[in-house]
mmCIF file of C-alpha atoms in Angstrom:
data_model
loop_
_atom_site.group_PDB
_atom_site.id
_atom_site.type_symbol
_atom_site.label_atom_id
_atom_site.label_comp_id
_atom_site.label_asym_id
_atom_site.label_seq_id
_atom_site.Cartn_x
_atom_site.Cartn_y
_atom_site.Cartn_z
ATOM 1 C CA UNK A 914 27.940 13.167 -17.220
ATOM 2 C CA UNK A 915 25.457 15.359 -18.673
ATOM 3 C CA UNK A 916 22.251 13.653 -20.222
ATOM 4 C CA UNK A 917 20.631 14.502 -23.378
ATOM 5 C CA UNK A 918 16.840 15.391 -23.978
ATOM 6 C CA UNK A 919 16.569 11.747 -25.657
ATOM 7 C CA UNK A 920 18.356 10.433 -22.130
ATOM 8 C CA UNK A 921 15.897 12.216 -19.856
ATOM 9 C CA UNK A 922 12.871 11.205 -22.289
ATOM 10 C CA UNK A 923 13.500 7.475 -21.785
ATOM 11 C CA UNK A 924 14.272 7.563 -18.011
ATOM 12 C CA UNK A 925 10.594 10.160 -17.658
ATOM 13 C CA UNK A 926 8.776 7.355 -20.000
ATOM 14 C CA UNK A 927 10.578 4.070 -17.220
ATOM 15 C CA UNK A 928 9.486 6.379 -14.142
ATOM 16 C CA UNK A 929 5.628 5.116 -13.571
ATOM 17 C CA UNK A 930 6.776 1.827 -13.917
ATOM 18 C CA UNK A 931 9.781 2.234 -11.638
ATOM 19 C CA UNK A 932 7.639 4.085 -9.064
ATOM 20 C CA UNK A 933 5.315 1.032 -9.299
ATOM 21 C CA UNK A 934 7.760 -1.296 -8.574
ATOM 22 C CA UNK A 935 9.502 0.563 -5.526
ATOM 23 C CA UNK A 936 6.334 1.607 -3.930
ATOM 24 C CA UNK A 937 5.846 -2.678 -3.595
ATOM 25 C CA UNK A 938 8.795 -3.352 -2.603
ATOM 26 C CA UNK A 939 9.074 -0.544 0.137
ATOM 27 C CA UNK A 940 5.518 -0.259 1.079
ATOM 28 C CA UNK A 941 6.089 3.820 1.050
ATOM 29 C CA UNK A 942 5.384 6.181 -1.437
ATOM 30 C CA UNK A 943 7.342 9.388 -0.136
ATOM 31 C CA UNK A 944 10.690 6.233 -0.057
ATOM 32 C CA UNK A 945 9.933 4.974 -3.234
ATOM 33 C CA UNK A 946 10.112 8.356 -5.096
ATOM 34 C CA UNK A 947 13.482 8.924 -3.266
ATOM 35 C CA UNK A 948 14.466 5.649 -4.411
ATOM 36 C CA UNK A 949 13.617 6.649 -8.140
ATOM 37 C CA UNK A 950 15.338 9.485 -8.115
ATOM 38 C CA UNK A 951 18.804 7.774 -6.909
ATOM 39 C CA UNK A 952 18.229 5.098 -9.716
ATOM 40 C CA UNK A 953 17.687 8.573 -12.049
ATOM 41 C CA UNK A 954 21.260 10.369 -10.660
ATOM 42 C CA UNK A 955 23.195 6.738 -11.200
ATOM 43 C CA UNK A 956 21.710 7.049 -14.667
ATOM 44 C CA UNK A 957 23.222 10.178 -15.115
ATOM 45 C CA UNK A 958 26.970 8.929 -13.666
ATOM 46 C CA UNK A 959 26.853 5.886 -15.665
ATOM 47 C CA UNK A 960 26.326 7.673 -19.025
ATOM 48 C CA UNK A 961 22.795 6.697 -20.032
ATOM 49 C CA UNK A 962 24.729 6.565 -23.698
ATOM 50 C CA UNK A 963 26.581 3.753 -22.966
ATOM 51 C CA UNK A 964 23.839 2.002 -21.241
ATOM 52 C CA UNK A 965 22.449 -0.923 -23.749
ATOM 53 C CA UNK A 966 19.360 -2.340 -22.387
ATOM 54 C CA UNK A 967 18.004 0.394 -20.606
ATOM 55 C CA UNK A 968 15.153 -0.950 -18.650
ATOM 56 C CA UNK A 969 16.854 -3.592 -17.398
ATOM 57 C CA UNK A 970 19.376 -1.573 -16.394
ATOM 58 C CA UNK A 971 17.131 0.841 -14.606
ATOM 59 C CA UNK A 972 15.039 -2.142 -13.323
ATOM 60 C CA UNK A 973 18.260 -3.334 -11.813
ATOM 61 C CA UNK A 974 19.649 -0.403 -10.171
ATOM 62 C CA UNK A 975 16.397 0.326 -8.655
ATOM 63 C CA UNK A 976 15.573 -3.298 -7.107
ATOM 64 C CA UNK A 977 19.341 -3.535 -5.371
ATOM 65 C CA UNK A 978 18.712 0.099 -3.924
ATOM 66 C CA UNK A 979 15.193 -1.108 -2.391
ATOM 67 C CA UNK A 980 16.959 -4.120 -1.334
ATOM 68 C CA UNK A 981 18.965 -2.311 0.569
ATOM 69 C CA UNK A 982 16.632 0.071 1.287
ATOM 70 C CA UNK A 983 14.293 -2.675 3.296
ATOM 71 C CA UNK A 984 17.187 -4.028 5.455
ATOM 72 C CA UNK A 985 17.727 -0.807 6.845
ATOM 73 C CA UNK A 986 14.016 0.368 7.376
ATOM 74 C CA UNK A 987 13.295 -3.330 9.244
ATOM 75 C CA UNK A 988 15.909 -2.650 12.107
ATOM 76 C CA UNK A 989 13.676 1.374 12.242
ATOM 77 C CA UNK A 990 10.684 -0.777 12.130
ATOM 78 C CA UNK A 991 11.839 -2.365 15.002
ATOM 79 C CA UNK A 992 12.053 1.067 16.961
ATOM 80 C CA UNK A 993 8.592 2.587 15.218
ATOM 81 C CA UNK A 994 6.054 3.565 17.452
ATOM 82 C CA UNK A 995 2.682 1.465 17.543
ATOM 83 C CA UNK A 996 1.687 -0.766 14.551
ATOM 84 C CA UNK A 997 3.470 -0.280 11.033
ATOM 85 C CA UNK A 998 1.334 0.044 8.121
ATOM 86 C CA UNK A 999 2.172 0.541 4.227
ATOM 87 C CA UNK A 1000 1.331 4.336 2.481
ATOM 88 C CA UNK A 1001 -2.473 3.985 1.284
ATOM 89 C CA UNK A 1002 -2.568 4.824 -1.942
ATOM 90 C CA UNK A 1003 -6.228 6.165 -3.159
ATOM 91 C CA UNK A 1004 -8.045 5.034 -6.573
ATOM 92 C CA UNK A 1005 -6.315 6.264 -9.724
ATOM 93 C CA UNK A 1006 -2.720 7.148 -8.063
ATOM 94 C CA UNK A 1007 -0.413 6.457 -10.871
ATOM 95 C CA UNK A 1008 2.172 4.599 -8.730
ATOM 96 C CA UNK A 1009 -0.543 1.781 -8.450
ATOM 97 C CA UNK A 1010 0.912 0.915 -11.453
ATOM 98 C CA UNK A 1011 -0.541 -2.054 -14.272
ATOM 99 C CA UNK A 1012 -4.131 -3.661 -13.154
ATOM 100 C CA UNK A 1013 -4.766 -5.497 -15.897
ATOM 101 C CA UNK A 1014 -4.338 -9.275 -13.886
ATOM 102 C CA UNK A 1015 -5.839 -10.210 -11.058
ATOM 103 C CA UNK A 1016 -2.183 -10.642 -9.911
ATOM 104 C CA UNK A 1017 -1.210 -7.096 -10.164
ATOM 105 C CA UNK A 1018 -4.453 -6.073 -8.503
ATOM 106 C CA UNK A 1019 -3.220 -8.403 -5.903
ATOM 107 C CA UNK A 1020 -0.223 -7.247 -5.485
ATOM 108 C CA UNK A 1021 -0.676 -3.865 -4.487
ATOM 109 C CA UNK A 1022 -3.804 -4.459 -2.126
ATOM 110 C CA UNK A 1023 -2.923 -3.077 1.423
ATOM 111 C CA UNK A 1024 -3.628 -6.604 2.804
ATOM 112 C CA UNK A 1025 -1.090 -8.187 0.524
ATOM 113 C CA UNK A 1026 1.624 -5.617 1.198
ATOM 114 C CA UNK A 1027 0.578 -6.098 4.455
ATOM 115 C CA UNK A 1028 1.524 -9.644 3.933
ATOM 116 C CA UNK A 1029 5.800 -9.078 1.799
ATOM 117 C CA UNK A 1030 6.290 -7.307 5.162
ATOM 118 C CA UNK A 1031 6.456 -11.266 6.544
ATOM 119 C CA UNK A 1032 9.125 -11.876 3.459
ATOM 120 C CA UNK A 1033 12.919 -11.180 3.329
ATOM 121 C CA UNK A 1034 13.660 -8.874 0.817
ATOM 122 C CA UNK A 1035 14.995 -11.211 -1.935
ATOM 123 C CA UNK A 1036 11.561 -13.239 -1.601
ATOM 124 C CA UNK A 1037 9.858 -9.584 -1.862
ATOM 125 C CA UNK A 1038 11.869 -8.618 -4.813
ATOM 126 C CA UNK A 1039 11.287 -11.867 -6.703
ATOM 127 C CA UNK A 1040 7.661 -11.851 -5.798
ATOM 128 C CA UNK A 1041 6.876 -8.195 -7.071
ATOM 129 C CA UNK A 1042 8.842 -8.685 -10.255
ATOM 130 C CA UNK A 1043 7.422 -11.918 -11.448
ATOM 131 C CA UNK A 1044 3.445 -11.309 -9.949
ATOM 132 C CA UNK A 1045 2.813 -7.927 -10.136
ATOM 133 C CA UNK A 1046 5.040 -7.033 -13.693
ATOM 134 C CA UNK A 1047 5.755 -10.473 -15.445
ATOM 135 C CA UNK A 1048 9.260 -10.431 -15.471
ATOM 136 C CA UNK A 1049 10.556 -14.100 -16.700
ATOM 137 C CA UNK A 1050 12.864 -15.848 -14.466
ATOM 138 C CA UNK A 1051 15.467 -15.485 -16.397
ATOM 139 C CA UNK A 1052 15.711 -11.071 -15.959
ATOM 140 C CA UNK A 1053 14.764 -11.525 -12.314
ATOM 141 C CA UNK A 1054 17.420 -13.780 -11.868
ATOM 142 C CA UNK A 1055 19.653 -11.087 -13.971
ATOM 143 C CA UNK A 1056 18.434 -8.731 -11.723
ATOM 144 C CA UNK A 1057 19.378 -10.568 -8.862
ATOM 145 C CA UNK A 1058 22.126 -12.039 -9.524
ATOM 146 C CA UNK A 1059 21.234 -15.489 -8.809
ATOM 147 C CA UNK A 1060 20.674 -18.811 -10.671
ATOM 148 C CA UNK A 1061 16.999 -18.882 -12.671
ATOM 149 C CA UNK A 1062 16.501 -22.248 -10.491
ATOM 150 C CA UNK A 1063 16.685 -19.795 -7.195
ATOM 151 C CA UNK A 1064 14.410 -17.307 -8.910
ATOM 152 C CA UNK A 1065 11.731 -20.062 -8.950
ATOM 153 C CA UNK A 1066 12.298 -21.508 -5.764
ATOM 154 C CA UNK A 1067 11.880 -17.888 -3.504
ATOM 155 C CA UNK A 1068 8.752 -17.370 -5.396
ATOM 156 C CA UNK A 1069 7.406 -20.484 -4.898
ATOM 157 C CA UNK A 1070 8.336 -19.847 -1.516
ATOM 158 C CA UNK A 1071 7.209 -16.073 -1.569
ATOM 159 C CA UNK A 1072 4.152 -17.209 -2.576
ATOM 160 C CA UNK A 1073 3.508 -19.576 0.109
ATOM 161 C CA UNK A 1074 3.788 -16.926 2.590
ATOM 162 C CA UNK A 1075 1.293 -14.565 1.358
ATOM 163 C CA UNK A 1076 -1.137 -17.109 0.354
ATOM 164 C CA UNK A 1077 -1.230 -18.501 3.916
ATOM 165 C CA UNK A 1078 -2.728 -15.106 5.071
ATOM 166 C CA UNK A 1079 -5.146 -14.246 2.337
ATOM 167 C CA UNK A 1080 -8.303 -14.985 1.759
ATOM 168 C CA UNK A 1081 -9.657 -11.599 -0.218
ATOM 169 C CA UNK A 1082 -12.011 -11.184 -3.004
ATOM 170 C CA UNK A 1083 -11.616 -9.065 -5.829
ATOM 171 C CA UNK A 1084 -14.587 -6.086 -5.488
ATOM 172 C CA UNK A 1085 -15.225 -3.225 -8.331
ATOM 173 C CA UNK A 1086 -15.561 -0.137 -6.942
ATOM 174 C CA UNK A 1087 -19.200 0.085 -7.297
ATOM 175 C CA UNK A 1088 -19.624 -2.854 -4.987
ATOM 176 C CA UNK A 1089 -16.523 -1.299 -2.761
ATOM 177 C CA UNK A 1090 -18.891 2.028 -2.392
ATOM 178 C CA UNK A 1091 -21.494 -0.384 -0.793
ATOM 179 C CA UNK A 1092 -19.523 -1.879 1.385
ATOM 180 C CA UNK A 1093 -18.203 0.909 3.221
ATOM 181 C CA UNK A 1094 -21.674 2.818 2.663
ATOM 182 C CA UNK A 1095 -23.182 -0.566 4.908
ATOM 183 C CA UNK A 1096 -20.338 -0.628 6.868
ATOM 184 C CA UNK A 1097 -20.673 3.592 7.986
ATOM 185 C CA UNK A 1098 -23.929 2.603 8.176
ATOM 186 C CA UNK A 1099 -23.737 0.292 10.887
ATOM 187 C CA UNK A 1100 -20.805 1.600 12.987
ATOM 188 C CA UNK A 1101 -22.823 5.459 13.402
ATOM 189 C CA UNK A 1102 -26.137 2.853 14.348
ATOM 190 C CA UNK A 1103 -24.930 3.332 17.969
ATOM 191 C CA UNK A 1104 -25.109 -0.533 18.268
ATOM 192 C CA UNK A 1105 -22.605 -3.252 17.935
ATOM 193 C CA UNK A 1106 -24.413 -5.423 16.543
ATOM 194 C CA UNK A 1107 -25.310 -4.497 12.977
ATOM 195 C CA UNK A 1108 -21.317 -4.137 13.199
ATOM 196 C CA UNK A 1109 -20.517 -7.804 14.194
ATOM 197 C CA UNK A 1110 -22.961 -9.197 11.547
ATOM 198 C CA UNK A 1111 -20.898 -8.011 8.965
ATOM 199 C CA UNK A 1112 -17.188 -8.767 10.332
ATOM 200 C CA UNK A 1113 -15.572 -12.118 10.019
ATOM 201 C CA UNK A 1114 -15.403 -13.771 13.516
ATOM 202 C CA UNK A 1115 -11.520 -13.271 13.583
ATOM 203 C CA UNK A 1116 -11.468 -9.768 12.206
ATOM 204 C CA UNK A 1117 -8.655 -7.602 13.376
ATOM 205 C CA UNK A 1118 -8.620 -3.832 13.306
ATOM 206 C CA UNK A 1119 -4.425 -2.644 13.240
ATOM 207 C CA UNK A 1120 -4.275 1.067 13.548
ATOM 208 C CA UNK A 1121 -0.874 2.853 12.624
ATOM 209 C CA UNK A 1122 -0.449 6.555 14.169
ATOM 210 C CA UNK A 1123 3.378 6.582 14.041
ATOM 211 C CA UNK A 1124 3.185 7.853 17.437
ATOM 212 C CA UNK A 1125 1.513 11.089 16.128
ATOM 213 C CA UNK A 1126 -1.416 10.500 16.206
ATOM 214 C CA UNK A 1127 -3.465 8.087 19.120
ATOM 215 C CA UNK A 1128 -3.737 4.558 17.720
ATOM 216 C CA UNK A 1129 -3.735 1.453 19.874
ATOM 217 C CA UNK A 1130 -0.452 -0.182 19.989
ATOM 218 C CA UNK A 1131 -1.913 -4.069 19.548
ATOM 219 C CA UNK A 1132 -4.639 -4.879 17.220
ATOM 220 C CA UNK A 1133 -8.265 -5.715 18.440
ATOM 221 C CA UNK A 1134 -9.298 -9.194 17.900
ATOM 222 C CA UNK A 1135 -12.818 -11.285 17.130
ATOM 223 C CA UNK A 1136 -15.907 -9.950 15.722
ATOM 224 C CA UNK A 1137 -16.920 -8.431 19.247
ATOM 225 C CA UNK A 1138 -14.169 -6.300 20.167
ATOM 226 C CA UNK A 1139 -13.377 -4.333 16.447
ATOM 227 C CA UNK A 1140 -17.476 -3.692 16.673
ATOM 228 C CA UNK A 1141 -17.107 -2.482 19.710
ATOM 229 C CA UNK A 1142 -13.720 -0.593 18.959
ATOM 230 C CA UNK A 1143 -15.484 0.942 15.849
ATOM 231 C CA UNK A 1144 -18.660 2.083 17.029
ATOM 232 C CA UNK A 1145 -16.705 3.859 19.435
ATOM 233 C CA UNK A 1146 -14.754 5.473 16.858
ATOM 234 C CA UNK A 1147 -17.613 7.006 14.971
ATOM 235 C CA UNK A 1148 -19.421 8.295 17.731
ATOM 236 C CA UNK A 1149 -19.714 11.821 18.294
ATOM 237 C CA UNK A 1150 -17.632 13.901 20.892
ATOM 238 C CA UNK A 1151 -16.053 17.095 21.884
ATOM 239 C CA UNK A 1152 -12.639 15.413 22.560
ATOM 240 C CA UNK A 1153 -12.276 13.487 19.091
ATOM 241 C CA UNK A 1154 -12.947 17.038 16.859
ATOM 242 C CA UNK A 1155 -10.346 18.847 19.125
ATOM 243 C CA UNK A 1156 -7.900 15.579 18.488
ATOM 244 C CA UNK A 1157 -8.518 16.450 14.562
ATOM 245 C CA UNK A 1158 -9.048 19.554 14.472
ATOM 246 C CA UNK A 1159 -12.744 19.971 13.546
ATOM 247 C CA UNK A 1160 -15.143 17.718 11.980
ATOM 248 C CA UNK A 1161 -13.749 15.620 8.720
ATOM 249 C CA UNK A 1162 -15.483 14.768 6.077
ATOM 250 C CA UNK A 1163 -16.383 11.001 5.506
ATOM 251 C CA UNK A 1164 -15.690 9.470 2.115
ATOM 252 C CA UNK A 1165 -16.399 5.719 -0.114
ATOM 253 C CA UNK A 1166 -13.183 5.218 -2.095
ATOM 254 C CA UNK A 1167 -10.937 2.764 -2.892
ATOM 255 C CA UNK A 1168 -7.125 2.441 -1.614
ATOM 256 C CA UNK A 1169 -4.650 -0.179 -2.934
ATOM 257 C CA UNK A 1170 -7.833 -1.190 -4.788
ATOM 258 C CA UNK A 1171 -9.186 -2.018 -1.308
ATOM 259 C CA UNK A 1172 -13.008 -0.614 -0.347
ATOM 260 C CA UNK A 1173 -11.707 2.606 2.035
ATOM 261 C CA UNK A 1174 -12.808 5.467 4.220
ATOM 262 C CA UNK A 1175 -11.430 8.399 3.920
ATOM 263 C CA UNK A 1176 -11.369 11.288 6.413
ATOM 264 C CA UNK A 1177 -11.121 15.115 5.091
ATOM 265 C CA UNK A 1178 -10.539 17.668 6.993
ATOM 266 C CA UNK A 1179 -10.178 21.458 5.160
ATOM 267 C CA UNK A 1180 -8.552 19.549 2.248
ATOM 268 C CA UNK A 1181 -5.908 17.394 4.439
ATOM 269 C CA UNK A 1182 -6.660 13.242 4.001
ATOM 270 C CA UNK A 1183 -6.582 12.736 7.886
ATOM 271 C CA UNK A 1184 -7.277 9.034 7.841
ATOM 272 C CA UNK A 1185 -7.229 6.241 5.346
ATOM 273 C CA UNK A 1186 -9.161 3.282 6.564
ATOM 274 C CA UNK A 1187 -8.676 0.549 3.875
ATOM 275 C CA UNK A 1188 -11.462 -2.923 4.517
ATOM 276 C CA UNK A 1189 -10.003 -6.424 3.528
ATOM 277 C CA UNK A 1190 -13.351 -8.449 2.754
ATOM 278 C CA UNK A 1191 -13.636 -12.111 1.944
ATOM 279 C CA UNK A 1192 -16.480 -14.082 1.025
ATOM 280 C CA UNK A 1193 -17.268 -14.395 4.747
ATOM 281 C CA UNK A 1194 -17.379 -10.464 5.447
ATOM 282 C CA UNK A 1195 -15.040 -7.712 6.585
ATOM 283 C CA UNK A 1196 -11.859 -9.534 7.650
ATOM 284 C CA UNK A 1197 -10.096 -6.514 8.585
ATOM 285 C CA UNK A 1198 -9.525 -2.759 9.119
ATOM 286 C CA UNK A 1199 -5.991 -1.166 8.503
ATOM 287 C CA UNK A 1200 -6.253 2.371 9.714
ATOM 288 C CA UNK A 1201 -3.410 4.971 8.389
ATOM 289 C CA UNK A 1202 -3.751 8.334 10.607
ATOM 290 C CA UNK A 1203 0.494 9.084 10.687
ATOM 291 C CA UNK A 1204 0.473 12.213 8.990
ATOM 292 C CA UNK A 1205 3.420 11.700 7.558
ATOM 293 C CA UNK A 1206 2.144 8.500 5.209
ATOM 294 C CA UNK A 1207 -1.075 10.547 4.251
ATOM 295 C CA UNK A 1208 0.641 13.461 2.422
ATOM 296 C CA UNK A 1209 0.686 11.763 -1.008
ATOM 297 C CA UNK A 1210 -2.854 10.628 -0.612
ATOM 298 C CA UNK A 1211 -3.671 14.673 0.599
ATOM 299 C CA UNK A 1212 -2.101 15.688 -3.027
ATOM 300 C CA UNK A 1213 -4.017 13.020 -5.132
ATOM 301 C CA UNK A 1214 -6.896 14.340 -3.216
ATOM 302 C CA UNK A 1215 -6.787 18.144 -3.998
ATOM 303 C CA UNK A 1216 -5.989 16.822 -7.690
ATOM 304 C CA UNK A 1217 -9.543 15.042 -8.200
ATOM 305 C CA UNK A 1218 -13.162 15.636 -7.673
ATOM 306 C CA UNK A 1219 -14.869 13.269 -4.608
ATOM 307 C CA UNK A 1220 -18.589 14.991 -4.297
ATOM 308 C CA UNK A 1221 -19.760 15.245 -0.867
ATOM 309 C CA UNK A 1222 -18.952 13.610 2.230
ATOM 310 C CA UNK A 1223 -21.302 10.688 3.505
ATOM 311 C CA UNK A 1224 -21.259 11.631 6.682
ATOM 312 C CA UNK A 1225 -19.616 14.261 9.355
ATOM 313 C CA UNK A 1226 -19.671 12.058 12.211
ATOM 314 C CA UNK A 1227 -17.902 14.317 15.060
#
């Protein structure tokens, strides 16, 4: 059925928030546009005229085509080359969606959608709805279709889950520009241990290359070995700037609202590492290099203004 300016208007005005919501429940941003635009061509079948509550309805359609959406992509997980990490999204991407709570700040971080990968995707769903947008019970269990009693229970239980692994702290970007200035600073020192003093002594570093691009296929673990694994990764050499290409650029930014490096190279986001840090230092490094999850982050990029590098370290 055809839709009328008024039709599109509404569904344009639902789309950041809809984009928000997929992107956390699918961990991709390239998936979670596709997944907005299938909600947008149901809209158009169903006869957004006939449609009553319209953001429930679109919230609806959506969440059940995620749903489905995440059963599929855990049997390809199960076949993906290497480590599997979410799409970083860098400071200011409007698919980051509200920020206002330190719940929806939470809720996109890369460590915490790290973390919904642990949850089946009914606990996911009813996590990201009620956390990171405030639905009540009552429209997640709507949305659902399930009993307002479940609805509470798999959060409680969601919440469980991702509270056993966390342990971050909530850093402005001002103080998230330090710590990867300190932390550049001590992995191009050429020793590893300025490095260890500021990791965690169970830090991990989880590299995801998609089998694209070189990346370790098991994390490094303890203090010790990500120093080690780091310094090695910012030290100069002939084979690393034919592996990229040239010499990137070094950025401070923030991804997921995490402190992050970012690597440039002629305008192309090569690498997105994002740093989880607790009160007890740099927990972890979660390195994005697969081309294919960087080309949002490349756009968003070009689109804003990031000074000069800190650093050209190959």
């Amino acid at each position: 059925m055809a839709l009328t300016v008024s039709d599109v208007e509404r569904f344009e005005a639902a789309r950041p928030r809809l984009e928000a919501i997929a992107y956390r429940l699918l961990g991709s941003a390239s998936e979670a546009e596709d997944a907005v635009q299938e909600t947008f061509l149901r809209w158009q079948a169903a006869g957004a005229g006939h449609v009553e509550v319209p953001e429930a309805w679109l919230t609806k359609v959506l969440t059940n085509l995620c749903l489905n959406q995440l059963t599929s992509a855990r049997a390809r997980r199960e076949t993906y080359v290497g480590q599997w990490l979410p799409e970083p999204l860098l400071a200011g991407d409007p698919m980051l969606g509200p920020a206002d709570t330190a719940e929806q700040r939470e809720s996109v971080s890369y460590a915490v959608l790290t973390l919904l990968e642990r949850l089946a995707p009914n606990e996911r769903a009813v996590y990201v709805l009620r956390e990171a947008f405030d639905y009540p019970h009552r429209e997640i269990a709507e949305i659902l279709d399930i009993s307002e009693a479940a609805s509470q229970q798999i959060l409680h239980r969601a919440k469980k889950h991702v509270a056993d692994g966390k342990a971050r702290i909530e850093i402005d970007e001002a103080a998230a520009r330090r710590i990867v200035e300190e932390f550049l600073a001590a992995a191009t020192s050429g020793r590893t241990e300025p490095l260890v003093r500021l990791l965690t002594q169970d830090a991990v570093s989880i590299g995801d290359g998609g089998g694209k691009v070189p990346a370790r296929t098991k994390a490094f673990e303890g203090a010790l070995a990500v120093a080690t694994f780091m310094r090695g990764l910012f030290k100069p050499g002939t084979a690393k700037r034919n592996l990229v290409g040239g010499s990137p650029g070094i950025y401070a930014t923030t991804a997921n609202g995490e402190p992050a490096v970012v690597a440039v190279l002629d305008g192309r986001v090569v690498g997105v590492i994002c740093l989880e840090v607790t009160a007890d230092g740099i927990r972890a490094f979660r390195g994005q290099a697969n081309p294919d999850k960087l080309e949002r982050a490349t756009r968003h990029w070009a689109a804003t203004d990031h000074g000069e590098p800190l650093l050209h370290p190959f």
